[in-house]
Coordinates of C-alpha atoms (C1' of nucleotides) in Angstrom, one line a residue:
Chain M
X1 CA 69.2 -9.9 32.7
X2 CA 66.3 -11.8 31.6
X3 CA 64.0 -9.3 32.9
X4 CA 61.9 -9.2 29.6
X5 CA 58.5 -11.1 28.6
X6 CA 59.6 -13.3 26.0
X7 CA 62.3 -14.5 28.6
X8 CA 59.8 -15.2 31.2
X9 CA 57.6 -17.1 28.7
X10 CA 60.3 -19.6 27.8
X11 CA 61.5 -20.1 31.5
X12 CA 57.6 -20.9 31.8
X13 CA 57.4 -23.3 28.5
X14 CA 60.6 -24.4 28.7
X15 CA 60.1 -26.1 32.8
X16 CA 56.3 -27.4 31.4
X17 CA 57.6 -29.5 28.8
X18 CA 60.8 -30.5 30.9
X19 CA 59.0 -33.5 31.2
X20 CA 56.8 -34.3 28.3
X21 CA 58.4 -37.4 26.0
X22 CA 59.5 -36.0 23.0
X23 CA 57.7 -35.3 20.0
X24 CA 54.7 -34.3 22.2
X25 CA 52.4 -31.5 20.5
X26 CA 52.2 -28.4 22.4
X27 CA 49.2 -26.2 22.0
X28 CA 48.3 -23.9 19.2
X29 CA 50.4 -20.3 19.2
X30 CA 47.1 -18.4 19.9
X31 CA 46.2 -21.2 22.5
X32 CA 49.5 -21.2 24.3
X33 CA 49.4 -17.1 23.9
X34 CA 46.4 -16.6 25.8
X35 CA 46.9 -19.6 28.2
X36 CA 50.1 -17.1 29.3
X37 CA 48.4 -14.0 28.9
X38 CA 50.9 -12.9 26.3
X39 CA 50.7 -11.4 22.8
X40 CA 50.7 -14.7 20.3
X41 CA 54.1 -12.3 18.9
X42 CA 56.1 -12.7 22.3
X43 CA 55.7 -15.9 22.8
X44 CA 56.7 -16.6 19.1
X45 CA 60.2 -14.7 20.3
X46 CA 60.0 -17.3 22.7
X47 CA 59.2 -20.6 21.3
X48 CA 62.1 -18.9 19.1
X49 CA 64.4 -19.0 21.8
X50 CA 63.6 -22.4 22.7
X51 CA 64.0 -24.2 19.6
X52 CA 67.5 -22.4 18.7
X53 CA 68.3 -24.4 22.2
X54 CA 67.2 -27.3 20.4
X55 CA 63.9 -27.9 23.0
X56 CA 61.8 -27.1 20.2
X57 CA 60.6 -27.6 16.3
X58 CA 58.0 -25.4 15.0
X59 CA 55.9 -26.7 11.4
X60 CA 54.0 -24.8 9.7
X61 CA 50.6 -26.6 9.2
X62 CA 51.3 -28.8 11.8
X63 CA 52.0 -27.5 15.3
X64 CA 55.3 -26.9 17.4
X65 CA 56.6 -30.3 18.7
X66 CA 58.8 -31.0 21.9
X67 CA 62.5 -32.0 20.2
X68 CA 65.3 -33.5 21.4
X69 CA 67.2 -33.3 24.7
X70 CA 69.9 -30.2 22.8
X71 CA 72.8 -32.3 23.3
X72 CA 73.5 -32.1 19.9
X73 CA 72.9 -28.5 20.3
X74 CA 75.4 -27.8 23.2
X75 CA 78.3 -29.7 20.2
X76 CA 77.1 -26.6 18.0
X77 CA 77.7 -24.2 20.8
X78 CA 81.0 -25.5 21.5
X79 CA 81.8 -25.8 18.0
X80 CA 81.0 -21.8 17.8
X81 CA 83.2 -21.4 20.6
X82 CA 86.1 -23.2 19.6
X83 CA 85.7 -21.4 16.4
X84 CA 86.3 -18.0 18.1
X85 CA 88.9 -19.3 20.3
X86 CA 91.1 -20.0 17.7
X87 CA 91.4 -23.8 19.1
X88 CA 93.3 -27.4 17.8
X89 CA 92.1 -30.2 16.6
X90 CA 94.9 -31.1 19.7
X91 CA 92.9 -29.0 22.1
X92 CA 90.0 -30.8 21.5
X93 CA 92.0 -34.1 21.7
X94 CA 93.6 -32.6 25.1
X95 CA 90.8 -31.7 27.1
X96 CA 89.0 -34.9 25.8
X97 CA 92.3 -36.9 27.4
X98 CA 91.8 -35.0 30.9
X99 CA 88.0 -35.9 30.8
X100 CA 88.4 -39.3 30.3
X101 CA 91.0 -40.0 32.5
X102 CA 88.8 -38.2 35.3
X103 CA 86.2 -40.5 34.2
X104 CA 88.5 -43.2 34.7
X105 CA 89.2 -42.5 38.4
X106 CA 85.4 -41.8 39.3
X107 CA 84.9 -44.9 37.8
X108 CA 87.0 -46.9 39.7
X109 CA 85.7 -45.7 42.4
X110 CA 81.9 -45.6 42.0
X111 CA 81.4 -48.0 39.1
X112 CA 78.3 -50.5 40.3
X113 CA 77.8 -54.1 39.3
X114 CA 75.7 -53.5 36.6
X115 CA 77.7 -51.2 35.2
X116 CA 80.9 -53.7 34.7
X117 CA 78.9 -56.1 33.9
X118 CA 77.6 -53.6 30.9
X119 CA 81.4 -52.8 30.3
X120 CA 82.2 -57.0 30.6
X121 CA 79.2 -57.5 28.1
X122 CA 80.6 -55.0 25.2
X123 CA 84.3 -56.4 25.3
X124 CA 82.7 -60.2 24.4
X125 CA 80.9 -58.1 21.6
X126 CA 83.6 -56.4 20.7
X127 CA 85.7 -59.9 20.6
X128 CA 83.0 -61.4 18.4
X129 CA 83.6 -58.5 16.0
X130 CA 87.1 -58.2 15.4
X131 CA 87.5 -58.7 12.1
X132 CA 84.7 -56.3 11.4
X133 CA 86.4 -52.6 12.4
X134 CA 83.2 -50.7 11.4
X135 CA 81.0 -52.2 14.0
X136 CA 84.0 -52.6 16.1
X137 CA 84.5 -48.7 16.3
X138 CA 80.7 -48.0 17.2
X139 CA 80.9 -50.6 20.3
X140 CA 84.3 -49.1 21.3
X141 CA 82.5 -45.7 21.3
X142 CA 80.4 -47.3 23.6
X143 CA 82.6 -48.7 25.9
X144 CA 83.1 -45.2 26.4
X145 CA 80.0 -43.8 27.0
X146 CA 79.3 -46.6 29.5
X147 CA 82.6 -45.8 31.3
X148 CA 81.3 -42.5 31.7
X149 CA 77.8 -43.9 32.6
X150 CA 79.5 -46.0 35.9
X151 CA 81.0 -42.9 37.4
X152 CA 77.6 -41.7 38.1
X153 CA 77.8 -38.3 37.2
X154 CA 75.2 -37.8 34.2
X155 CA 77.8 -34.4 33.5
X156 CA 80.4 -37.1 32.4
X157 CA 78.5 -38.5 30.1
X158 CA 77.2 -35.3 28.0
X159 CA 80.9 -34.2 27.7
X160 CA 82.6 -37.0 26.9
X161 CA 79.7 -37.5 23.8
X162 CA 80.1 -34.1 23.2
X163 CA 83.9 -34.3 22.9
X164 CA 83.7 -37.6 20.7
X165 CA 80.9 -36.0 18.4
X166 CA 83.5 -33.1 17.7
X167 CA 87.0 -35.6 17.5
X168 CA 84.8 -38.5 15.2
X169 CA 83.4 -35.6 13.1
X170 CA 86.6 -33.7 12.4
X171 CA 89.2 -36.5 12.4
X172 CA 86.8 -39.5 11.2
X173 CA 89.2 -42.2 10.2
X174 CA 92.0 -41.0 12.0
X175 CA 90.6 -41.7 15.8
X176 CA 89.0 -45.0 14.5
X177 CA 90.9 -47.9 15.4
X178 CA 92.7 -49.5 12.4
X179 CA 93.6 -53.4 12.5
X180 CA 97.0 -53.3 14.2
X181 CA 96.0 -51.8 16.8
X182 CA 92.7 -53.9 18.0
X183 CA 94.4 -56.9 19.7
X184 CA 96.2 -53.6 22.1
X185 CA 93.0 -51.9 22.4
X186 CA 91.1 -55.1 23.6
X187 CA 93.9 -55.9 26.1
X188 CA 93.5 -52.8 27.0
X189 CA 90.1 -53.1 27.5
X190 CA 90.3 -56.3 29.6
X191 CA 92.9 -54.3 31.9
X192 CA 90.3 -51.6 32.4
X193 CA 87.4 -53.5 33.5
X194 CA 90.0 -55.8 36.0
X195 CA 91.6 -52.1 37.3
X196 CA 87.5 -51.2 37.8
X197 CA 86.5 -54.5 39.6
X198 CA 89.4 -54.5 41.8
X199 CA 89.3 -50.9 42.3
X200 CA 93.0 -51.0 41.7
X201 CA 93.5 -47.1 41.3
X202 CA 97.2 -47.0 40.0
X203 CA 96.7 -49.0 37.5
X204 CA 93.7 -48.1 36.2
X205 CA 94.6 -44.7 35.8
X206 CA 98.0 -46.3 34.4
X207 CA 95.9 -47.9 31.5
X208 CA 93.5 -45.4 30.9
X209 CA 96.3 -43.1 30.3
X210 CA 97.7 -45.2 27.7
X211 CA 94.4 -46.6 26.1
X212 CA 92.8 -43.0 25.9
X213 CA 95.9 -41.1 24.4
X214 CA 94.8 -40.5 20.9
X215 CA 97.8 -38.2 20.4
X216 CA 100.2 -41.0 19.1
X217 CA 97.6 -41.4 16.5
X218 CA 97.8 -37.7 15.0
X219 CA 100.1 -36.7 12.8
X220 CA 102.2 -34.0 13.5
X221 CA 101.2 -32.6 10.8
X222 CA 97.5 -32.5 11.9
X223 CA 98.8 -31.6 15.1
X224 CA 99.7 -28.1 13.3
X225 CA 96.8 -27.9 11.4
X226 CA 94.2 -25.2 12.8
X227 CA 90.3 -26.4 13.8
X228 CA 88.8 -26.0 10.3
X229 CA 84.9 -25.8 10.8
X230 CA 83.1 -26.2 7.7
X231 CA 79.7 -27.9 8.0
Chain O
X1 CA 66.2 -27.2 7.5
X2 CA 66.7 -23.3 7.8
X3 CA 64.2 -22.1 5.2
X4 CA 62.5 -19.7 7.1
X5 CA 62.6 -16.2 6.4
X6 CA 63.9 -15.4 10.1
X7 CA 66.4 -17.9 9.6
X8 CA 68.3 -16.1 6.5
X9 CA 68.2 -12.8 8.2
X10 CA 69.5 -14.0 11.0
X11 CA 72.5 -15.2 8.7
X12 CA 72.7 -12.7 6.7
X13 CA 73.3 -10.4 10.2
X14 CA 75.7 -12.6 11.3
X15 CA 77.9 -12.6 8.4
X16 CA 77.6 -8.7 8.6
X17 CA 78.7 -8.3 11.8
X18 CA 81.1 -11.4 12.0
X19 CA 83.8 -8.8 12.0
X20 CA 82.4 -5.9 13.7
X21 CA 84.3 -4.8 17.0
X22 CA 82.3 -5.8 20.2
X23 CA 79.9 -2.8 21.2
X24 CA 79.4 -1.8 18.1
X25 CA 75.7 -0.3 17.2
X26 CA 73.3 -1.7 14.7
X27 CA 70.9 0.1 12.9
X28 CA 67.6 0.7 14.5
X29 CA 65.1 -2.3 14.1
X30 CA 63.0 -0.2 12.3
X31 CA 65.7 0.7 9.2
X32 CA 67.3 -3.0 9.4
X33 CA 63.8 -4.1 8.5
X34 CA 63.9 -1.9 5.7
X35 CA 67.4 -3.1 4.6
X36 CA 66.6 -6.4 4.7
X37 CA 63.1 -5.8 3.4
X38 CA 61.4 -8.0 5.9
X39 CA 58.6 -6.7 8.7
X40 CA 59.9 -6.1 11.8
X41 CA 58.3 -8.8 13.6
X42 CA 60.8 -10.8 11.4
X43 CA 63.5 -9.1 12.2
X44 CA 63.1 -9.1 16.3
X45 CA 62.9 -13.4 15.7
X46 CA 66.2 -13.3 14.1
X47 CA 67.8 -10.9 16.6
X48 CA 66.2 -13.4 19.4
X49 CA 67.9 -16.2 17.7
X50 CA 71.5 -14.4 17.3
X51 CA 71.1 -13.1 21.0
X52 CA 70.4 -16.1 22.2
X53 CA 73.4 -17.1 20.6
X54 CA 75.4 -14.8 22.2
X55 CA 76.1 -12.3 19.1
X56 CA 73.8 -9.1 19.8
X57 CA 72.5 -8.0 22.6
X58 CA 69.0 -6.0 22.5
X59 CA 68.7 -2.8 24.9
X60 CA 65.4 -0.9 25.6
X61 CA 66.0 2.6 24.8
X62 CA 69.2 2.2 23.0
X63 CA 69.5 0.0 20.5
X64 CA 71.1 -3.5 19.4
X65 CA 75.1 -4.0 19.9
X66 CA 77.6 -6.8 19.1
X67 CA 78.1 -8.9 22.2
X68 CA 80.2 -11.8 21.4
X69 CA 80.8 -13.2 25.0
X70 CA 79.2 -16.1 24.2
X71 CA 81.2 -18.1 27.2
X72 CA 77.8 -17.3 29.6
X73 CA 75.8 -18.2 26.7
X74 CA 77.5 -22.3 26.7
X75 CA 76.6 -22.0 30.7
X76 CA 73.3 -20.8 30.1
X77 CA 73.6 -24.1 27.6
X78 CA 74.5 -26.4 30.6
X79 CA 72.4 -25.5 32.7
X80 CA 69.2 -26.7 30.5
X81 CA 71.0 -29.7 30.0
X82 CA 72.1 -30.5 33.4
X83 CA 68.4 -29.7 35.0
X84 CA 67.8 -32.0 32.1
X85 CA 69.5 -34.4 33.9
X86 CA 69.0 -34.1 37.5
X87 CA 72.5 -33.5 37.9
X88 CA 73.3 -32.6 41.7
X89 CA 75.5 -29.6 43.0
X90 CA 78.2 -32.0 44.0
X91 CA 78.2 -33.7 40.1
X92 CA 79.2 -30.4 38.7
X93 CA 82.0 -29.8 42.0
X94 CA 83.2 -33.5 41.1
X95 CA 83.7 -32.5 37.1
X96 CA 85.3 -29.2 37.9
X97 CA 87.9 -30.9 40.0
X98 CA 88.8 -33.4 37.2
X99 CA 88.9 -30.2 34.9
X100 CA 91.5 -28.1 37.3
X101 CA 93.5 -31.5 37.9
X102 CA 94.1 -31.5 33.7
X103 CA 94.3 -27.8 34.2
X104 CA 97.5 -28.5 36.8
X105 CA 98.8 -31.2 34.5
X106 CA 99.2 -29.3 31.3
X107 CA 100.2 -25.6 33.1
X108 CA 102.9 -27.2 34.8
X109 CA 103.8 -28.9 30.7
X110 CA 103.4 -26.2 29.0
X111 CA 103.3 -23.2 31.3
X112 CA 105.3 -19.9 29.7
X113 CA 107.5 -17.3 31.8
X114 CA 104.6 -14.8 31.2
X115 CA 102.1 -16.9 32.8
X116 CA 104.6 -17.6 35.6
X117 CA 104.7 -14.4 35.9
X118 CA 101.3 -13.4 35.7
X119 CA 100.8 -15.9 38.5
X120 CA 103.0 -14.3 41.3
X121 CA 101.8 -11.2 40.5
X122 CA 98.3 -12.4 41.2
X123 CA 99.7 -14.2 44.4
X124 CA 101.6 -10.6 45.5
X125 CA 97.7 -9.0 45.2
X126 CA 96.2 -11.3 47.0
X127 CA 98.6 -11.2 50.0
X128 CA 98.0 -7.7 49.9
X129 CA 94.2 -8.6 49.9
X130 CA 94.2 -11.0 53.2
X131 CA 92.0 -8.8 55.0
X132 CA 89.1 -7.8 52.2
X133 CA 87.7 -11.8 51.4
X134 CA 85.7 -10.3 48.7
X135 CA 88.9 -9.1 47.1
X136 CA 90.6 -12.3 47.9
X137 CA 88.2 -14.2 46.6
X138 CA 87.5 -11.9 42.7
X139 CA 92.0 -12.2 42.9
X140 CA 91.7 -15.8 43.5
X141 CA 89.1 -16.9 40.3
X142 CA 91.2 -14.5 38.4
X143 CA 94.3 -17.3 39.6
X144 CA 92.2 -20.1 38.6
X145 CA 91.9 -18.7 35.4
X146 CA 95.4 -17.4 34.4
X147 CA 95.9 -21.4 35.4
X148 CA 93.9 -22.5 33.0
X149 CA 95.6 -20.0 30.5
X150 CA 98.5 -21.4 31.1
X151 CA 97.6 -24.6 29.7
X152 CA 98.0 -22.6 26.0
X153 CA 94.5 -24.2 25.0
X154 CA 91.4 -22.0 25.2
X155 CA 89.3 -24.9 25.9
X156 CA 90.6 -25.0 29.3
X157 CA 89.9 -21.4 30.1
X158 CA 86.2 -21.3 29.0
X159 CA 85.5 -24.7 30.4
X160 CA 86.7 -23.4 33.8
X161 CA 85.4 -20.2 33.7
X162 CA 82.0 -22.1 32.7
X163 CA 82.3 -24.3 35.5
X164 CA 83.6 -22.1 38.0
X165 CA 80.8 -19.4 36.9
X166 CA 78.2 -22.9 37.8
X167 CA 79.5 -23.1 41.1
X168 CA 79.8 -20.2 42.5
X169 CA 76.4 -19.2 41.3
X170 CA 74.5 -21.6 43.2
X171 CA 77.0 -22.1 45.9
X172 CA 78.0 -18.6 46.3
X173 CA 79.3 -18.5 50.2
X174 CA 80.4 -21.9 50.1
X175 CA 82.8 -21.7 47.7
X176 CA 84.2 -19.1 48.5
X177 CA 87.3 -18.6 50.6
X178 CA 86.7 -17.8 54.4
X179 CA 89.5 -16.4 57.1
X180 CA 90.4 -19.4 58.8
X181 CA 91.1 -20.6 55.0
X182 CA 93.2 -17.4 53.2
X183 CA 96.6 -19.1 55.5
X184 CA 96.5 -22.3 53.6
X185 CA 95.2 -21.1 50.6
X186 CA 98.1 -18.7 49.8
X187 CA 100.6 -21.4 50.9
X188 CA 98.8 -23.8 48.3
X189 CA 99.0 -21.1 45.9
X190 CA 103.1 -20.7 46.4
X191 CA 103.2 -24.6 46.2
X192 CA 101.6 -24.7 43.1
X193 CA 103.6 -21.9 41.4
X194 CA 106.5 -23.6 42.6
X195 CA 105.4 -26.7 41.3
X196 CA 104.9 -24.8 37.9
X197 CA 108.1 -23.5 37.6
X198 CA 110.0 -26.4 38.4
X199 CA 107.7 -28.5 36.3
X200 CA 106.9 -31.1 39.2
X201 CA 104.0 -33.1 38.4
X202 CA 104.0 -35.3 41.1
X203 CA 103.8 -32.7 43.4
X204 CA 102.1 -30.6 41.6
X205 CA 99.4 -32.6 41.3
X206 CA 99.1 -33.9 44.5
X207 CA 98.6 -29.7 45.8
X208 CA 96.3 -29.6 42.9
X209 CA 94.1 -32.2 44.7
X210 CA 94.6 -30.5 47.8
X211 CA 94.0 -27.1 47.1
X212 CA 90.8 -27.8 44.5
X213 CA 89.1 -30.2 46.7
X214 CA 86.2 -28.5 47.2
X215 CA 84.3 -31.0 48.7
X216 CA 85.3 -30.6 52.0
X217 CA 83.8 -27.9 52.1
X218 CA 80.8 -29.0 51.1
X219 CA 78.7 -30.3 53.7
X220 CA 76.7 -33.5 53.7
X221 CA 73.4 -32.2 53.8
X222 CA 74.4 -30.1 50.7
X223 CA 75.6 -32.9 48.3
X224 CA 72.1 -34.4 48.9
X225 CA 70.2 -31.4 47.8
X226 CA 69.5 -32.1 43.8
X227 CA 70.4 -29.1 42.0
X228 CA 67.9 -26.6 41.6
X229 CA 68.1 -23.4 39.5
X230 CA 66.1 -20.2 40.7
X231 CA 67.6 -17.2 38.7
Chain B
dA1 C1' 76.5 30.2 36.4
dA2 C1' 75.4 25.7 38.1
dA3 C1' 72.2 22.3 39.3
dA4 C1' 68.0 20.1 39.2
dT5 C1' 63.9 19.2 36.5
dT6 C1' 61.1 18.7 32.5
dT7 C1' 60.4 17.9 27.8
dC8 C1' 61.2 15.5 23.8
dA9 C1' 63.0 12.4 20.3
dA10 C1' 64.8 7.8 19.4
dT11 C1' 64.6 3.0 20.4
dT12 C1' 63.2 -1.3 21.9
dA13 C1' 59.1 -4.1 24.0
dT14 C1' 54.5 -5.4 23.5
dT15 C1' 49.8 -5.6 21.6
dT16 C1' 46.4 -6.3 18.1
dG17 C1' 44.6 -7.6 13.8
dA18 C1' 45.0 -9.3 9.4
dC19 C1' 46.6 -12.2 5.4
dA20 C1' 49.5 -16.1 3.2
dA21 C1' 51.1 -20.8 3.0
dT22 C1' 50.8 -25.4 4.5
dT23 C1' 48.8 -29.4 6.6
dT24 C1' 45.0 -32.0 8.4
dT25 C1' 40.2 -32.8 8.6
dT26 C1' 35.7 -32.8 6.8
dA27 C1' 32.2 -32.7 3.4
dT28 C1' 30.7 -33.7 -1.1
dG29 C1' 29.6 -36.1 -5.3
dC30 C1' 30.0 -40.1 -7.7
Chain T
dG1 C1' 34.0 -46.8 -0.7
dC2 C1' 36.8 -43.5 -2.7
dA3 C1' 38.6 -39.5 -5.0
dT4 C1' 38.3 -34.7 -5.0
dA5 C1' 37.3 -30.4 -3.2
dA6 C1' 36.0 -27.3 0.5
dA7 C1' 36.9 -26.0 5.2
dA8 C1' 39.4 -25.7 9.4
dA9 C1' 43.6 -25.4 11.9
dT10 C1' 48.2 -24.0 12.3
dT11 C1' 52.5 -21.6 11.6
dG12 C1' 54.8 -17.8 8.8
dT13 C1' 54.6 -13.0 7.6
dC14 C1' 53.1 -8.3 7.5
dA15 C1' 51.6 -3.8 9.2
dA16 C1' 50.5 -0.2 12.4
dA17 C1' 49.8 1.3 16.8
dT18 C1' 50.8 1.9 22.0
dA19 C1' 53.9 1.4 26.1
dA20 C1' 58.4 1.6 28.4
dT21 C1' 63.0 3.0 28.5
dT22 C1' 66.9 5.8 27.6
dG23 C1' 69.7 9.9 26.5
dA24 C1' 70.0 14.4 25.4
dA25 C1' 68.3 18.9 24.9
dA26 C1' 65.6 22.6 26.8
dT27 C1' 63.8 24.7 30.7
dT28 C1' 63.3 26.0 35.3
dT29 C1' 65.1 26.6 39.8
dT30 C1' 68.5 27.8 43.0

DNA sequence: AAAATTTCAATTATTTGACAATTTTTATGC
DNA sequence: GCATAAAAATTGTCAAATAATTGAAATTTT
């Protein structure tokens, strides 16, 4: 399948920067074309490849530059995706549900020390900030990106962010949580880190089930209402 | 952001062929550069870009044709990110088994008589299949699959397939389905059609954890080994 | 007549060399 | 020392040619 230059070239660029700290310069086209034995064209078609994957950001006058990790990239992939597929806003919501709980359960089970004591450290922030439901939101997003940190399973945590990037974007205020609902979400958040520290299974995933389901929160209405993409 | 010459071609193409049938020919490089009056170096970066994307797909010899897959393409996606982040073989085994447990979950919801259906019929090929593993095993992704259709969200499906397509690339053998295991694997199938039809979660779910607990299989020495891509 | 082989045209893959536009560096003049 | 201009470096674009691959037509062979 990838049985053509350009291909080969990126496989090669593309394992030599897996490493380099982001916005390192990489060599010159010409440089990089000879140092790979390749016409300076092909391996444009390849550093093309690379940064439409995100690895990659090429300036005129100024060099091409390792980029970011393409998380953000794989959103825009799935976004494409789910714009074929004809999918929800409840899909999205759906899948995000099953992730989470699964989360929950590897969690339980594997979460370390550090890790609860991350998870016991953002619920006192979180208590400090009750009254302020901006910055309340952006710690409860973390609360969930550390939950999926403790299951140790890196996979977790790119789809779970990937998953909140496309809710948060689409639904914005709707998955925020509004005022009445903080003092459930932080008991909620208590009973989560207990169910973790005891490893207490049954009611972990008991809780998790009820703190993650966002669906009481849409609308039926919404619920109807097709996956509109429009950047 | 995208004002680069190779960047509006490669829009303009996609809006032109957003609705073209798959397999559908495009003009020759040479008269598309013509058409779009840009050289024809330009015109190969924007093709790499849209083929990279999983929209065309270039051919020696032939020519360029609509290819809107695109599933393989969001593999090709995780599997940057996930040597990214040293994820091991048993990381991606461990998130595919959370995704077939929400699979179970919503099927045996939301599952139609069609799907039902579609299910026993796969079951009555694969008994037919107990003596040809490799037809067992093609007949028994196809059942994972019409699972995750059964769901009625195409996330599901392409999330599966992308994870199934992860395993069994790098696993291969393992995962598949060998003698001594077709006996319980068709009685785990009946199970969990029965559980479908008479929508019995808890039962359900508990052959669901059963029959997609792949980890038994794998051996110790196996989950150790970080995962490590040679295509 | 049928089958195998060759030839040929069309197409993509790759190379080479050049010029344009932009940014950084250096040199110059004051 | 500083502002300005020239020069160098770099990516973007263009153009033309050659190599490699495919498919079909023409030719030869059986």
């Amino acid at each position: 399948m990838a049985d053509f230059l350009y291909n080969d070239v990126a496989r090669q660029i593309s394992l030599g920067i897996k490493d380099l700290p982001v916005g390192t310069k990489l060599p010159s086209e010409r440089d990089m074309s000879v140092q790979y034995g390749v016409s300076r064209n092909v391996l444009r078609e390849a550093l093309r490849l690379l940064s439409e994957k995100g690895m990659l950001r090429s300036m005129p006058g100024k060099g091409v530059y390792v980029a970011n990790d393409g998380k953000d990239k794989l959103t825009d992939r799935l976004e494409d995706l789910l714009l074929r597929n004809d999918s929800s806003l409840a899909d999205i919501v759906e899948v995000r549900e099953t992730l989470e709980l699964g989360v929950m359960e590897k969690a339980i089970q594997k979460a370390t020390s550090e890790d609860i004591h991350a998870l016991i450290q953002l619920y006192a922030q979180m208590e400090k900030k009750r009254d302020d439901i901006e910055a309340f939101n952006r710690l409860d997003m973390k609360f969930h990106v550390q939950l999926a940190k403790s299951t140790q399973n890196p996979i977790y945590s790119i789809l779970v962010n990937t998953f909140f990037q496309l809710t948060d974007e689409k639904l914005f205020l709707l998955t925020q949580l509004f005022p009445s609902r903080i003092d459930s979400a932080q008991r909620e958040h208590k009973y989560i880190i207990e169910a973790i520290q005891r490893r207490d299974m049954d009611n972990g995933l008991a809780i998790a089930r009820q703190h993650f389901n966002i669906n009481d929160i849409l609308t039926g209405e919404i619920k109807q209402k097709s996956y509109n993409l429009t950047k």
